[in-house]
Amino acid sequence: MISHIKSYLNSYTDAATLAFYRLVFGFMMLMGLVRFASYGWIDKFYIQPKFHFTYYGFSWVKPFGTYTYALFIICAIAALCMAIGYKYRFAAITFFLSFTYIELMDKTTYLNHYYFISIVSFVMIFLPASAYFSVDAYKNPQRNFSQIPRWTVDILKLLLAIVYFYAGLAKLNSDWLLNAMPLKIWLSGHADLPLIGPLMLKNWVHFAFSWFGALYDLFIVFLLINKRTRLIGFGFVLIFHLLTSLLFPIGMFPYIMIASSLIFFSSSFHKKCLAIITKAFRLPKMAVESTKNYIPRRVGLYKLSLSVLTVFLFIQLVFPFRYLLYPGELFWTEEGFRFSWRVMLMEKAGYAQFVVTDSETGKSIHVNNEEFLTRFQEKQMSFQPDFILEYAHFLHDYYEAKGMNNPKVYTECYVALNGRLSRPYIDPKINLADKNESFKHKDWILPFNETIWGL
């Protein structure tokens, strides 16, 4: 077993594949950041709001006011440098840190694909992605290699496989498979689309989309890995992600996944693509000419990188299952829901009215959430327990600063999940100001009293 592992770690593959992925990933990130800024979302999501919802343990991560634009500019420059392979290692570290900081500034904007970008960019710090077809390799021919360790490409394939397969496992639940929820709600809202619009109201279409989505996520990687079925698999990738792009507002994610799936193609495909780019932009041929195997400059650091990535992969495999440690229905409590590749499984709508009471006088104030939160923040807060708790603590501090004596914060909260009737969500008798955030179960969430079977 150990000899097989050593043999695998010492095997090599064509460096063109990793260079191609670096190029595509870097430019996709650059486009995504430019798109985000062009829509005015830096101002809307990070500068305008008076209050930001933070991740547990990362409350120190805050926007910098108007200087937040500088953070995005740094991130975009790092993405460009990654793409062309200029000062690659420094660029990869800068991109990972700046992008992840942006992601952590407000969890209201959490999306699975932002998390995917963070973990991929973290892994790419350790990979020899500038060993071929890069500015670094061009400027220093001694660091231009045509062959790199096989694991440096396979680890990216494995990350993609985890995303897809875990997303498929998460869809094996009764709401998704037996009730076509929440797709039944979402697809019905597209009845005005030309040609396919009327189909969006058909019950069989809702079930077809649900079952196809689950089967796609579970098996697409197996189709892409196998040379005989790769083109068929890529056809499904195009159909699936272009449809999701048409029907759902998930930004760059479909295109990132389409581009990322190209890593499963043979290295000859990537070499042809790089040759076309070389010819189109009249790049020096030296950029694609090398016959050397990759040799790490610091062997000790290389071995340390392998150890770090092994631990990281183990965490990626296990972390999505942490929800098993919590009681109650996952879709209801959302304890362990994020960072687990549970993609588009829920349609939740909530209502939360907060009441702040002076502990000494008993005087109460009904809070107008719009005074402190944007509509988007209020929508996200109204059905997510950790948001509700953090907001309650904010209200406690705010009204205490206004002169209230040890304010108590209560909420009357109702939530509807996947087409069910709205029902009470938070115990209205609990003073949320007395409850602290932690990794423990939040026992003030009222029970769901239904079973959604599944993984």
XYZ file of C-alpha atoms in Angstrom:
455
model
C 0.000 0.000 0.000
C 2.732 2.461 1.011
C 4.774 1.533 -2.072
C 1.732 2.240 -4.277
C 1.285 5.653 -2.635
C 4.980 6.474 -3.105
C 4.815 5.320 -6.714
C 1.764 7.512 -7.324
C 3.300 10.576 -5.674
C 6.406 10.152 -7.823
C 4.484 9.745 -11.088
C 4.248 12.631 -13.546
C 1.752 14.114 -15.951
C 1.779 16.858 -18.572
C 2.088 20.347 -17.080
C -0.204 21.785 -19.767
C -3.317 20.655 -17.862
C -2.494 22.595 -14.700
C -1.306 25.602 -16.713
C -4.587 25.595 -18.647
C -6.596 25.404 -15.424
C -4.556 28.233 -13.862
C -5.180 30.396 -16.912
C -8.926 29.701 -17.019
C -9.416 29.968 -13.257
C -7.519 33.255 -13.016
C -9.401 34.935 -15.846
C -12.756 33.635 -14.623
C -12.028 35.148 -11.215
C -11.026 38.432 -12.807
C -14.232 38.526 -14.840
C -16.282 37.672 -11.761
C -14.765 40.499 -9.735
C -15.219 43.024 -12.549
C -18.824 41.877 -12.937
C -19.442 42.215 -9.190
C -18.075 45.757 -9.166
C -19.867 46.803 -12.356
C -23.253 45.892 -10.820
C -22.543 48.222 -7.907
C -22.567 45.306 -5.466
C -19.475 46.456 -3.536
C -21.393 49.530 -2.453
C -24.717 47.694 -2.062
C -23.492 44.754 0.017
C -20.437 46.061 1.870
C -20.562 49.860 2.141
C -24.232 50.847 2.405
C -25.347 48.447 5.186
C -25.105 49.808 8.735
C -24.680 46.303 10.106
C -22.932 43.192 8.782
C -23.623 39.589 9.695
C -20.370 37.813 10.506
C -19.256 34.197 10.712
C -18.694 32.725 14.153
C -15.063 33.403 15.104
C -14.605 35.965 12.320
C -16.424 38.984 13.720
C -13.161 40.915 13.326
C -13.482 40.703 9.534
C -15.145 43.967 8.489
C -15.453 46.053 5.314
C -13.162 49.094 5.120
C -15.767 51.628 4.049
C -14.874 53.148 0.682
C -11.427 51.481 0.947
C -13.258 48.199 0.326
C -12.882 49.039 -3.355
C -9.101 48.802 -2.890
C -9.520 45.269 -1.537
C -11.405 44.255 -4.680
C -8.749 45.884 -6.871
C -5.988 43.952 -5.079
C -7.972 40.745 -5.498
C -8.518 41.425 -9.207
C -4.828 42.167 -9.816
C -3.909 38.952 -7.993
C -6.357 37.004 -10.184
C -4.773 38.474 -13.324
C -1.257 37.628 -12.097
C -2.390 34.082 -11.307
C -3.840 33.733 -14.785
C -0.646 34.743 -16.587
C 1.627 33.103 -14.026
C 3.447 36.248 -12.945
C 4.896 36.102 -9.409
C 2.543 33.163 -9.208
C 3.018 32.018 -5.613
C 2.641 35.524 -4.204
C -0.353 36.152 -6.477
C -2.057 32.908 -5.392
C -1.583 33.721 -1.691
C -2.831 37.285 -2.213
C -5.864 36.115 -4.161
C -6.797 33.493 -1.574
C -6.468 35.913 1.338
C -8.234 38.840 -0.324
C -11.050 36.757 -1.822
C -11.651 34.859 1.407
C -11.635 38.125 3.364
C -14.301 39.458 0.983
C -16.313 36.276 1.469
C -16.100 36.588 5.259
C -17.102 40.258 5.450
C -20.826 39.497 5.469
C -22.347 36.026 5.503
C -25.520 37.444 3.977
C -23.834 36.960 0.594
C -22.781 33.341 1.269
C -22.845 31.172 -1.824
C -21.434 27.703 -2.290
C -19.390 28.781 -5.270
C -17.625 31.500 -3.254
C -16.600 28.769 -0.830
C -15.490 26.598 -3.759
C -13.309 29.436 -5.061
C -11.694 29.886 -1.652
C -10.771 26.214 -1.250
C -9.495 25.904 -4.840
C -7.391 29.050 -4.512
C -6.015 27.757 -1.204
C -4.954 24.480 -2.843
C -3.440 26.288 -5.824
C -1.020 28.079 -3.504
C 0.778 24.748 -3.109
C 0.695 23.633 -6.756
C 3.419 24.240 -9.377
C 0.880 25.937 -11.630
C 3.411 28.382 -13.070
C 5.833 25.654 -14.161
C 4.547 25.864 -17.734
C 3.098 28.524 -20.028
C 3.663 31.344 -17.564
C 5.523 34.616 -17.303
C 7.549 33.159 -14.446
C 8.674 30.191 -16.572
C 9.442 32.481 -19.515
C 11.576 34.815 -17.407
C 13.380 31.931 -15.743
C 13.803 28.991 -18.161
C 15.336 26.961 -15.329
C 11.825 26.864 -13.813
C 10.094 25.852 -17.042
C 8.873 22.246 -16.773
C 6.782 20.118 -19.101
C 6.012 17.386 -16.560
C 4.646 17.907 -13.051
C 3.613 15.473 -10.296
C 0.330 13.767 -11.180
C -1.235 14.516 -7.806
C -1.080 18.267 -8.458
C -3.735 17.849 -11.148
C -5.673 15.022 -9.501
C -6.251 17.044 -6.342
C -8.253 19.605 -8.329
C -10.274 16.809 -9.932
C -10.948 15.404 -6.480
C -12.194 18.767 -5.194
C -14.609 18.967 -8.115
C -15.701 15.384 -7.493
C -16.451 16.209 -3.846
C -18.561 19.207 -4.853
C -20.644 17.267 -7.362
C -20.982 13.969 -5.489
C -21.815 15.547 -2.130
C -24.344 17.824 -3.842
C -25.893 14.674 -5.325
C -26.027 12.921 -1.943
C -27.709 15.977 -0.439
C -30.447 15.768 -3.085
C -31.395 12.267 -1.938
C -34.131 13.575 0.330
C -37.901 13.267 0.270
C -38.596 16.929 -0.488
C -36.392 16.823 -3.576
C -37.256 13.382 -4.962
C -40.875 12.798 -3.882
C -42.237 16.356 -3.883
C -39.970 18.041 -6.461
C -39.373 20.782 -3.917
C -38.195 23.493 -4.107
C -37.879 23.262 -7.917
C -41.685 23.182 -8.214
C -41.784 26.686 -6.723
C -38.836 28.094 -8.640
C -39.633 26.649 -12.091
C -43.243 27.817 -11.934
C -41.912 31.346 -11.730
C -40.462 31.029 -15.237
C -43.724 30.426 -17.093
C -43.139 33.611 -19.114
C -39.986 32.284 -20.801
C -40.246 32.006 -24.584
C -40.786 28.470 -25.964
C -40.120 26.531 -22.748
C -42.190 28.772 -20.466
C -45.423 26.706 -20.521
C -43.411 23.587 -19.655
C -42.288 25.214 -16.408
C -45.830 24.779 -15.060
C -45.954 21.029 -15.744
C -45.678 18.741 -12.748
C -43.722 16.115 -14.665
C -41.156 18.739 -15.664
C -40.592 19.625 -11.987
C -39.918 15.961 -11.187
C -37.772 15.502 -14.295
C -35.574 18.433 -13.287
C -35.315 17.151 -9.705
C -34.336 13.611 -10.625
C -32.028 14.693 -13.441
C -30.311 17.125 -11.068
C -29.683 14.413 -8.477
C -28.454 11.858 -11.026
C -26.286 14.484 -12.725
C -24.517 15.445 -9.512
C -24.006 11.829 -8.465
C -22.603 10.504 -11.745
C -21.181 13.371 -13.805
C -17.634 12.971 -12.512
C -17.641 9.287 -13.438
C -18.658 10.229 -16.998
C -15.918 12.868 -17.173
C -13.190 10.594 -15.822
C -13.855 7.853 -18.369
C -12.330 8.685 -21.754
C -15.137 6.852 -23.608
C -17.922 8.831 -21.922
C -16.112 12.158 -21.468
C -17.732 13.978 -24.374
C -21.184 12.742 -23.342
C -20.457 13.908 -19.815
C -19.313 17.311 -21.004
C -22.509 17.569 -23.042
C -24.469 17.040 -19.814
C -22.252 19.637 -18.097
C -23.173 22.192 -20.758
C -26.893 21.370 -20.678
C -27.086 21.367 -16.878
C -25.137 24.530 -16.176
C -26.523 26.573 -19.075
C -30.040 25.690 -17.932
C -29.257 26.676 -14.342
C -27.732 29.899 -15.634
C -30.951 30.624 -17.545
C -33.324 29.753 -14.717
C -31.560 30.791 -11.513
C -29.658 33.919 -10.397
C -26.402 32.172 -9.430
C -23.994 34.460 -11.246
C -20.723 33.025 -12.520
C -21.110 29.616 -10.870
C -22.376 27.719 -13.959
C -19.537 29.063 -16.095
C -16.924 28.346 -13.423
C -18.103 24.750 -13.244
C -18.165 24.382 -17.048
C -14.626 25.710 -17.287
C -13.439 23.634 -14.334
C -14.807 20.410 -15.829
C -12.351 20.826 -18.724
C -9.605 19.678 -16.352
C -10.886 16.114 -16.901
C -9.946 16.322 -20.593
C -6.660 14.850 -21.820
C -3.497 16.931 -21.724
C -3.393 16.917 -25.539
C -6.583 19.001 -25.496
C -5.025 21.502 -23.094
C -1.819 21.669 -25.166
C -3.857 22.435 -28.285
C -5.708 25.206 -26.451
C -2.447 26.725 -25.226
C -0.949 26.454 -28.716
C -3.940 28.344 -30.127
C -3.519 31.064 -27.487
C 0.215 31.234 -28.253
C -0.493 31.720 -31.941
C -3.393 34.138 -31.441
C -1.424 36.439 -29.136
C 1.919 35.834 -30.844
C 3.497 34.617 -27.638
C 7.040 33.254 -27.726
C 7.071 29.514 -28.467
C 9.404 29.066 -25.563
C 6.344 29.371 -23.335
C 5.207 25.899 -24.443
C 8.579 24.306 -25.108
C 10.137 22.283 -22.330
C 11.096 18.656 -21.755
C 12.006 18.737 -18.088
C 10.349 17.085 -15.106
C 9.373 19.343 -12.220
C 11.924 19.488 -9.409
C 10.874 21.281 -6.211
C 13.329 23.937 -5.126
C 12.849 23.121 -1.443
C 12.181 19.438 -0.852
C 11.254 19.960 2.790
C 8.656 22.568 1.884
C 7.316 20.300 -0.864
C 6.810 17.455 1.620
C 5.175 19.847 4.083
C 2.799 20.968 1.329
C 1.797 17.349 0.740
C 1.072 16.910 4.443
C -0.973 20.126 4.639
C -3.046 19.192 1.591
C -3.641 15.663 2.887
C -5.103 17.072 6.107
C -7.046 19.644 4.108
C -8.591 16.958 1.898
C -9.566 14.891 4.916
C -11.343 17.923 6.352
C -13.112 18.488 3.044
C -14.337 14.889 3.040
C -15.567 14.886 6.641
C -16.669 18.475 7.352
C -19.908 18.336 5.274
C -21.208 15.571 7.554
C -20.924 17.604 10.768
C -24.705 18.121 10.660
C -25.049 14.559 11.993
C -23.864 15.855 15.362
C -26.935 18.085 15.718
C -30.501 17.068 16.627
C -33.502 18.186 14.602
C -34.188 18.652 10.902
C -31.188 20.080 9.057
C -33.261 22.160 6.632
C -35.079 23.704 9.592
C -32.209 24.420 11.999
C -29.490 24.861 9.310
C -26.918 23.689 11.879
C -24.122 22.311 9.705
C -25.826 23.348 6.459
C -23.274 25.780 5.028
C -19.916 24.652 3.614
C -21.357 21.205 2.866
C -22.299 21.435 -0.827
C -26.024 21.531 -0.149
C -26.870 23.454 -3.272
C -30.317 24.934 -3.908
C -32.206 22.506 -1.683
C -34.466 24.909 0.173
C -36.976 27.665 -0.383
C -37.446 29.391 2.938
C -39.364 32.547 3.716
C -39.505 34.106 7.139
C -40.962 36.879 9.224
C -39.259 38.143 12.371
C -40.630 40.859 14.646
C -38.226 41.816 17.437
C -39.256 43.322 20.753
C -36.683 44.958 23.026
C -37.648 45.360 26.698
C -36.001 47.434 29.432
C -35.208 45.042 32.319
C -35.975 47.635 35.011
C -38.865 49.683 33.636
C -40.491 46.955 31.534
C -40.887 49.436 28.681
C -40.802 47.700 25.300
C -39.975 48.786 21.768
C -41.066 47.003 18.594
C -38.074 47.116 16.265
C -38.359 48.297 12.691
C -35.784 46.033 11.012
C -35.532 48.351 8.002
C -33.920 50.906 10.312
C -30.834 48.683 10.631
C -30.890 46.147 7.797
C -31.158 46.223 4.051
C -34.067 44.283 2.556
C -31.693 41.548 1.451
C -30.183 41.279 4.934
C -33.620 41.206 6.555
C -34.773 38.477 4.188
C -31.745 36.301 4.972
C -31.945 37.021 8.708
C -35.609 36.071 9.018
C -35.115 32.321 8.546
C -31.539 31.606 9.708
C -31.023 31.090 13.452
C -27.439 32.353 13.660
C -28.452 35.541 11.832
C -31.362 36.033 14.238
C -29.102 35.577 17.272
C -26.434 37.965 15.988
C -29.043 40.582 15.158
C -30.585 40.204 18.621
C -27.198 40.911 20.205
C -26.778 43.940 17.965
C -30.182 45.246 19.117
C -29.237 44.632 22.756
C -26.033 46.666 22.381
C -27.737 49.388 20.368
C -30.556 49.997 22.812
C -28.258 49.685 25.813
C -26.163 52.465 24.312
C -29.395 54.454 23.957
C -29.977 54.234 27.695
C -32.033 51.072 28.186
C -31.207 48.985 31.257
C -29.936 45.528 30.299
C -32.311 45.197 27.315
C -34.037 41.870 26.772
C -34.564 40.863 23.161
C -37.414 38.614 22.075
C -38.628 37.672 18.614
C -41.840 36.447 17.122
C -40.601 34.526 14.121
C -42.417 32.394 11.547
C -40.828 30.420 8.706
C -42.182 28.522 5.709
C -40.021 25.736 4.284
C -40.313 24.244 0.800
C -43.959 25.125 0.236
C -45.237 24.198 3.705
C -47.386 26.577 5.725
C -45.533 29.102 7.833
C -44.989 27.987 11.437
C -43.358 29.362 14.624
C -39.569 29.211 14.374
C -38.020 30.705 17.518
C -39.226 30.331 21.111
C -40.814 33.764 21.756
C -40.218 33.455 25.540
C -36.440 33.236 25.186
C -34.370 36.366 25.793
C -31.936 36.004 22.864
C -29.581 38.548 24.418
C -28.808 35.891 27.044
C -27.870 33.294 24.411
C -24.356 33.206 22.988
C -23.222 31.898 19.619
C -21.344 28.601 19.749
C -21.068 25.298 17.922
C -23.623 23.799 20.311
C -27.200 23.068 19.302
C -29.498 26.081 19.541
C -32.228 24.734 21.804
C -34.341 27.861 21.370
C -35.244 26.842 17.803
C -38.754 25.372 17.946
C -39.100 21.780 16.624
C -40.051 21.165 13.009
C -42.403 18.260 13.872
C -42.064 16.666 10.439
C -39.521 14.320 8.928
C -37.665 15.026 5.721
C -35.850 11.757 5.158
C -32.569 11.684 3.384
C -28.839 12.193 3.719
